[in-house]
Amino acid sequence: MNLIVISLLVLGITGIVAAVLLYLIAQKFKVEEDPRIDQVQEVLPGANCGGCGQAGCRAFAEACTKASSLDGLLCPVGGAPTMEKVGAILGLAAVAGEPKVAVVRCNGSCDARPRTSEYNGAHSCAIMHSMYVGESGCAFGCLGCGDCVAACAFDALHINPETGLPEVDEEKCTSCGKCVKACPRHIIELRYKGTDGQRMVVKCMNQDKGPVAKKNCANACIGCGLCAKVCPQEAITVTNNVAYIDYAKCVVCRECEPQCPTGALWGMGFPERLTKAAKTAAPTAQATPAAEGGDEKFDPAIAAQIQALKTPKAVFPHCLHNA
């Protein structure tokens, strides 16, 4: 019995000493957490999307609390209203960030890219990309399996069944960047929306030389540089056989859009696309006197041209990605 009692006493004393030591160590090395972190986290949307550049909403709240200014810190989901609440908690001025939106930089619709093979594997862009170039000869374009759609937590992306390409609902897009990370071809980019949602984008990533790119996709950028030559702001550069527009320099004059021979350059947010035919037709459309009554009407030939431009092209019935 004495041995049992002694063993219990030794164990008990050892436990007490260990607990005291652990408590003293914890008190010595404890880190005081700013209570404002919890307050900031409460006003955040809680999407944990990573669009702010942090690991999640908690990490973003910590970054805001430690910062001396909110400049460069933005919650893309909550936007300006959320940042105003954060600023009120921290006593900092909320800096208004220019809104961004996801842009799909591929115009290789089903009728533009000839189908060269048929993929029967797992329905995943990442898996298809790791295996081969895809069902068309373009090794840079959209694969159409919808990894970006699956990654979007805000229902802002959908695959168009006619073109086989993802389309962005700009009203729902929060520019969180999840679709950008999900795309193995890196064809989705976050770009500034621009004034009234108007911006210029080269919807192609093909780096093949012109003839090869044109063969694989009728809508591909062929790196001809015509757009760069007419840009008055020098906002367009051609690198690796593909053009790119610098948002900071572009003034959305649209001088470049009608110069593109393949239609790879898009003016987004405008009522209709500006082609070379439309640009030349518009100023020549003059009113001519009618045969009777003294009324005026447009030249029928010019009117027919404009109407043809407004009429969408026929869609190839067998979509590359859905056949």
Tab-separated table of C-alpha atoms in Angstrom, residues 119-125 127-128 131 145:
chain	number	residue	atom	x	y	z
A	119	TYR	CA	-11.420	13.798	-75.715
A	120	ASN	CA	-13.058	10.998	-73.708
A	121	GLY	CA	-11.326	11.440	-70.351
A	122	ALA	CA	-12.407	13.098	-67.107
A	123	HIS	CA	-14.342	16.311	-67.663
A	124	SER	CA	-11.654	18.629	-66.330
A	125	CYS	CA	-9.614	21.351	-68.010
A	127	ILE	CA	-6.582	16.958	-66.638
A	128	MET	CA	-7.065	17.608	-70.350
A	131	MET	CA	-2.463	15.292	-71.333
A	145	CYS	CA	-14.657	21.804	-69.421
